[in-house]
XYZ file of N, CA, C and O in Angstrom:
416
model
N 115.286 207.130 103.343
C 116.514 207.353 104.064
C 116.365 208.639 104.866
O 116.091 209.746 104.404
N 116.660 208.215 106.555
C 116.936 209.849 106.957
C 118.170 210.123 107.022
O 119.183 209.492 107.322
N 117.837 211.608 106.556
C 119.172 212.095 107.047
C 119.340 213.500 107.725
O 118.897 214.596 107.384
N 120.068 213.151 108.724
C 120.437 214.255 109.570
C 121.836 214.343 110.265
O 122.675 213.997 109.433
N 122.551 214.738 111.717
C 123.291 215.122 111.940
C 123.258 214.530 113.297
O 122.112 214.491 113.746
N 123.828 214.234 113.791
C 123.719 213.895 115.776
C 124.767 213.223 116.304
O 124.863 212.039 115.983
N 125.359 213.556 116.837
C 126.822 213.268 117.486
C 126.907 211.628 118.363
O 126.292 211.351 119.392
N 127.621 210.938 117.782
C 127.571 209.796 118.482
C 129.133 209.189 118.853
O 130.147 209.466 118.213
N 129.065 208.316 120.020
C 129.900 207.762 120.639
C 130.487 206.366 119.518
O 129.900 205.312 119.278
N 131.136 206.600 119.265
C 131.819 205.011 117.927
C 133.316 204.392 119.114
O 134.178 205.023 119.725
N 133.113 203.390 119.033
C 134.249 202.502 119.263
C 134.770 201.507 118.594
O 134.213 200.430 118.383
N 136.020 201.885 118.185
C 137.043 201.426 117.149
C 137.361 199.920 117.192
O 136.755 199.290 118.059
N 138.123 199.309 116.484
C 139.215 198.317 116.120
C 140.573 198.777 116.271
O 140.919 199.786 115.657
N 141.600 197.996 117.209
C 142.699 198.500 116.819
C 142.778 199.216 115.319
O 143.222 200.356 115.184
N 142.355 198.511 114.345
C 142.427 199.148 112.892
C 142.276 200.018 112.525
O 142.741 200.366 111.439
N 141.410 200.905 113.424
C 140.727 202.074 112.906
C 138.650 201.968 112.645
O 137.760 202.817 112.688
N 138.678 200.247 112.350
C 137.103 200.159 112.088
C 136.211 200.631 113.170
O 136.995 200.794 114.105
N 135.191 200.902 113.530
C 133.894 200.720 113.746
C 133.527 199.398 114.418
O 133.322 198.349 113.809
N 133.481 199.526 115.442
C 132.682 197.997 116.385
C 131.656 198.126 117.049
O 130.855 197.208 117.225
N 131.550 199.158 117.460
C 129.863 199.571 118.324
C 129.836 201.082 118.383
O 130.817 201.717 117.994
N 128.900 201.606 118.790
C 128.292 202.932 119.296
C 127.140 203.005 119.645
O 126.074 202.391 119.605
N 127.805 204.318 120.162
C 126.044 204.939 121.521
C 125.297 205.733 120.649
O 125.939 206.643 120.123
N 123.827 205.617 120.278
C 123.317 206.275 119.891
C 121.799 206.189 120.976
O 121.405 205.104 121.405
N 121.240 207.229 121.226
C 119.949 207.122 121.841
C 120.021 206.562 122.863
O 119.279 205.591 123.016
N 121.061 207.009 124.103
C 121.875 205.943 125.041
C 121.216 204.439 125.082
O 120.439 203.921 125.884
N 121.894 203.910 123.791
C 121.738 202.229 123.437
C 122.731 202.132 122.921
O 123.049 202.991 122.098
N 123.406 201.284 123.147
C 124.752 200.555 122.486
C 123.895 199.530 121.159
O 122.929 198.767 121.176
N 125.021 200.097 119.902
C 124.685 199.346 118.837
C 125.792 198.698 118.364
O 126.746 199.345 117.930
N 125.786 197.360 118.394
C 127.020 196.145 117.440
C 127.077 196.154 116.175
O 126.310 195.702 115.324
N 128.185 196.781 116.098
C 128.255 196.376 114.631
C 128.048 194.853 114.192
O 128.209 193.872 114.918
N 127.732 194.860 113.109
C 127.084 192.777 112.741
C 127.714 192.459 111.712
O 128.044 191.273 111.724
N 128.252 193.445 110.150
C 128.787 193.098 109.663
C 130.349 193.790 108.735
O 130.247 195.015 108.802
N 131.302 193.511 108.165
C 132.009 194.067 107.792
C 131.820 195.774 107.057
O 131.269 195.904 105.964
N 132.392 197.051 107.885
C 131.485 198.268 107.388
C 132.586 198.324 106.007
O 133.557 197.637 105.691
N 131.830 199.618 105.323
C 132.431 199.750 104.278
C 132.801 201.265 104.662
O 132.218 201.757 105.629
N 134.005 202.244 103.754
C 134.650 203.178 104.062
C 134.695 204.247 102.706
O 134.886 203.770 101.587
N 134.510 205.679 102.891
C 134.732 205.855 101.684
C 134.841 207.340 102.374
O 134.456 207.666 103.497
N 135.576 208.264 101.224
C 135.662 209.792 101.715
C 134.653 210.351 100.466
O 134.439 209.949 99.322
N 134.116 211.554 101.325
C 133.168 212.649 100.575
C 133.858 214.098 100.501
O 134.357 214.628 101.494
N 133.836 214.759 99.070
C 133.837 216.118 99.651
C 132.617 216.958 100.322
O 131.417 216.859 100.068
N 133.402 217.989 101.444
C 132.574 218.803 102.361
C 132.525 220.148 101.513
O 133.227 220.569 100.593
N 131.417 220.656 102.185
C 131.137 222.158 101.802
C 132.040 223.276 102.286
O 131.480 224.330 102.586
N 133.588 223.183 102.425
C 133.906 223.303 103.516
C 133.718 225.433 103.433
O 133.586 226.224 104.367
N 133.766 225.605 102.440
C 133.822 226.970 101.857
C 132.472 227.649 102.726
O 132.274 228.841 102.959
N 131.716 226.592 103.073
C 130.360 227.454 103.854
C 130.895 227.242 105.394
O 130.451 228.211 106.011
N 131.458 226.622 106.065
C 131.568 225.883 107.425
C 133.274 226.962 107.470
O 133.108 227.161 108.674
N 134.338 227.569 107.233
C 135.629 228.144 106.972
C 135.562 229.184 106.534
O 135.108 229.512 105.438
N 136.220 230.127 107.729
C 136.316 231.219 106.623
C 137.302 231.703 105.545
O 137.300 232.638 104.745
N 138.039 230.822 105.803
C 139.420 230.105 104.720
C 139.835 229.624 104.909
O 140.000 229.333 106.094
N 140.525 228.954 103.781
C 141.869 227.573 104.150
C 142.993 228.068 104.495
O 143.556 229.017 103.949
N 143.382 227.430 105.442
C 144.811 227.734 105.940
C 146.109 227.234 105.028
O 145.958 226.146 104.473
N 147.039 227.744 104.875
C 148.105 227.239 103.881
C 148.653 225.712 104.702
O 148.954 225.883 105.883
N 148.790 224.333 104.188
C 149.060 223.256 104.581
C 148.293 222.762 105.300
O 148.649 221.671 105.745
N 146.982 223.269 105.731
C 146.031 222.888 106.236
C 145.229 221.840 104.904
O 144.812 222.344 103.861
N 145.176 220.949 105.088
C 144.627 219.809 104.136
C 143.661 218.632 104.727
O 142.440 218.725 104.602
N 144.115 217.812 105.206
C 143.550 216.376 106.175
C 142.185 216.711 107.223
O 141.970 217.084 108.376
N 141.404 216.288 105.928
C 139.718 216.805 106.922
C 139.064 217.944 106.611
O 137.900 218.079 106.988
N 139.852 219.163 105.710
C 139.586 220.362 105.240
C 138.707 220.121 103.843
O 137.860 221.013 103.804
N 138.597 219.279 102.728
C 138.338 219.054 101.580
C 137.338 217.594 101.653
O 136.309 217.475 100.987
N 137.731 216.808 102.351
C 137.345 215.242 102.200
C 136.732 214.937 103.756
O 137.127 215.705 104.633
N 136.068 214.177 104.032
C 135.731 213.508 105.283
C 135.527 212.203 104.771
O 135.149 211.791 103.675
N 135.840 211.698 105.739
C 135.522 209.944 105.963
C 134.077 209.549 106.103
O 133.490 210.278 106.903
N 133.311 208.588 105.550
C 132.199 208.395 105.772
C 132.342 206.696 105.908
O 133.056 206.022 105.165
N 131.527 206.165 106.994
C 131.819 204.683 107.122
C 130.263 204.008 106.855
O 129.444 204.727 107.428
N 129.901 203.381 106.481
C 128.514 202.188 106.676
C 128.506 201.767 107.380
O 129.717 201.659 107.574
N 127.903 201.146 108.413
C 127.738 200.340 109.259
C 126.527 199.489 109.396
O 125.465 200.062 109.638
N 126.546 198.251 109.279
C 125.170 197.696 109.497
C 125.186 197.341 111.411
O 126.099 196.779 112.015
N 124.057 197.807 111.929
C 124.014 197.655 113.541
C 122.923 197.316 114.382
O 121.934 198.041 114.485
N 123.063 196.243 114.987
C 121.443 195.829 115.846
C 121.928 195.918 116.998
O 123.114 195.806 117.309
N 120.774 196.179 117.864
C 121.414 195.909 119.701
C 121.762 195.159 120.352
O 122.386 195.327 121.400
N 121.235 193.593 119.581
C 121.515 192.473 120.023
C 121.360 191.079 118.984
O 120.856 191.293 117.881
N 121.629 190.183 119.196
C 121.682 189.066 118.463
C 120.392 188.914 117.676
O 120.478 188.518 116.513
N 119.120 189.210 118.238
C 118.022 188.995 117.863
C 117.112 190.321 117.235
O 115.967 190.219 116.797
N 117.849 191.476 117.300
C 117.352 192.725 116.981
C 117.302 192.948 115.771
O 117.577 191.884 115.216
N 116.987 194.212 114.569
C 116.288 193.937 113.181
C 117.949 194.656 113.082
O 118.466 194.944 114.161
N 118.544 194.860 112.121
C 119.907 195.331 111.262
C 119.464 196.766 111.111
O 118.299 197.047 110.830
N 120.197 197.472 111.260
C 119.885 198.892 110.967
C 121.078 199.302 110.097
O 122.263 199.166 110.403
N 120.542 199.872 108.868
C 122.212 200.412 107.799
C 122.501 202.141 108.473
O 121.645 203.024 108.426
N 123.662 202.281 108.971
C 123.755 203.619 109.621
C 124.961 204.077 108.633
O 125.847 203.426 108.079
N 124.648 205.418 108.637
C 126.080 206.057 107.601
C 126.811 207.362 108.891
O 126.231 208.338 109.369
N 128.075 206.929 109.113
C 128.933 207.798 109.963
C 129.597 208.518 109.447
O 130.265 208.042 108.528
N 129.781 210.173 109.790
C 130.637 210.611 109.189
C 132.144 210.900 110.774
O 132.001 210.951 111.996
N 133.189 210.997 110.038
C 134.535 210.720 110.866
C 134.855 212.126 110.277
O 134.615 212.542 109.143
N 135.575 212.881 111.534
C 136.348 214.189 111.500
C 137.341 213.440 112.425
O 137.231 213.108 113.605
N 138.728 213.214 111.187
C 140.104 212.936 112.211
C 140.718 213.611 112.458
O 141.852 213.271 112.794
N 140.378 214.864 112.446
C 141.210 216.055 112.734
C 141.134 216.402 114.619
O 141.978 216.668 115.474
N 139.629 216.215 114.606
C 138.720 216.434 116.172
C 138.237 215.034 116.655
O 137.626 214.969 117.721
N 138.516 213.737 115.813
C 138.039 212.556 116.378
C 136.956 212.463 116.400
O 136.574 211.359 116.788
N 135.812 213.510 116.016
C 134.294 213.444 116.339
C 133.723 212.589 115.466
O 134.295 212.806 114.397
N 132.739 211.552 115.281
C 131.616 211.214 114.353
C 130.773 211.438 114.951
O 130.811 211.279 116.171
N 129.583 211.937 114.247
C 128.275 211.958 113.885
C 127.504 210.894 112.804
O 127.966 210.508 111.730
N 126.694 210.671 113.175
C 125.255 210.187 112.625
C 124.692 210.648 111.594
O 123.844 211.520 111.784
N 124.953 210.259 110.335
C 124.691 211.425 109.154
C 123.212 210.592 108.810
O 122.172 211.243 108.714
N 123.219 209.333 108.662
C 122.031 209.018 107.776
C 121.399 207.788 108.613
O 122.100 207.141 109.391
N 119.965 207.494 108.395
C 119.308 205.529 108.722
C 118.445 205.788 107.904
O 117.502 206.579 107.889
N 119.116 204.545 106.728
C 118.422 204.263 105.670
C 117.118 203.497 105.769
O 116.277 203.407 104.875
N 117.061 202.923 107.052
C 115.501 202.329 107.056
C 114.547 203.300 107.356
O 113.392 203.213 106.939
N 114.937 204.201 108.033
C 113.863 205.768 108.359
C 112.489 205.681 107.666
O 111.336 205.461 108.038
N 113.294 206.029 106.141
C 111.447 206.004 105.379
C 111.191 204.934 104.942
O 110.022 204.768 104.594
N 111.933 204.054 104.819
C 111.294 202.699 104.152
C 109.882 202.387 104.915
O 108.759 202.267 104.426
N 110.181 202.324 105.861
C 109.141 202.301 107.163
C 108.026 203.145 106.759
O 106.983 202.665 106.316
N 108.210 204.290 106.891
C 106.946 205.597 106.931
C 106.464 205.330 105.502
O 105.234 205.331 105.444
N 107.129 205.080 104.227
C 106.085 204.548 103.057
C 105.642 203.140 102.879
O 105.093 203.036 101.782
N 105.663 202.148 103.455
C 105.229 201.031 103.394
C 103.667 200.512 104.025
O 103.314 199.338 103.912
């Protein structure tokens, strides 16, 4: 699995889901239902304090799965997004095929 950091373009579902994004100016489709879950952040290293009622995005971030190919015929790639709804930004946290690849 790699993992790193890199700012990417995501386009939503009315719902809120995940349907495509720009990564490596290539548009990637989402292919199958993502999954959703929150993480705590470090936030104590990234803040130089919490603000009083400051909460939503301060403690927890959103992290989504996504499985994504470029096209109908392209290999599935498992991508892990992280969501700041405070700033709207995701980034590119992880691609779990990374090393599968490099040790095989």
């Amino acid at each position: 699995m790699g993992v790193f950091s890199e700012t990417v373009e995501v386009v939503c579902s009315p719902a809120g889901q995940p349907i495509r994004l720009r990564w490596q100016n290539r548009t990637w489709h989402i292919a199958a239902e993502p999954v959703r879950w929150y993480e705590r952040r470090k936030w104590w290293a990234e803040e130089l304090r919490a603000e009083r009622g400051r909460g939503a995005g301060l403690v927890d971030h959103e992290i989504w799965r996504v499985q994504a190919r470029l096209n109908s015929r392209s290999e599935l790639r498992t991508l892990d997004l992280s969501h700041q709804a405070d700033t709207g930004r995701w980034r590119l946290i992880r691609v779990h095929e990374a090393l599968q690849r490099l040790s095989a």
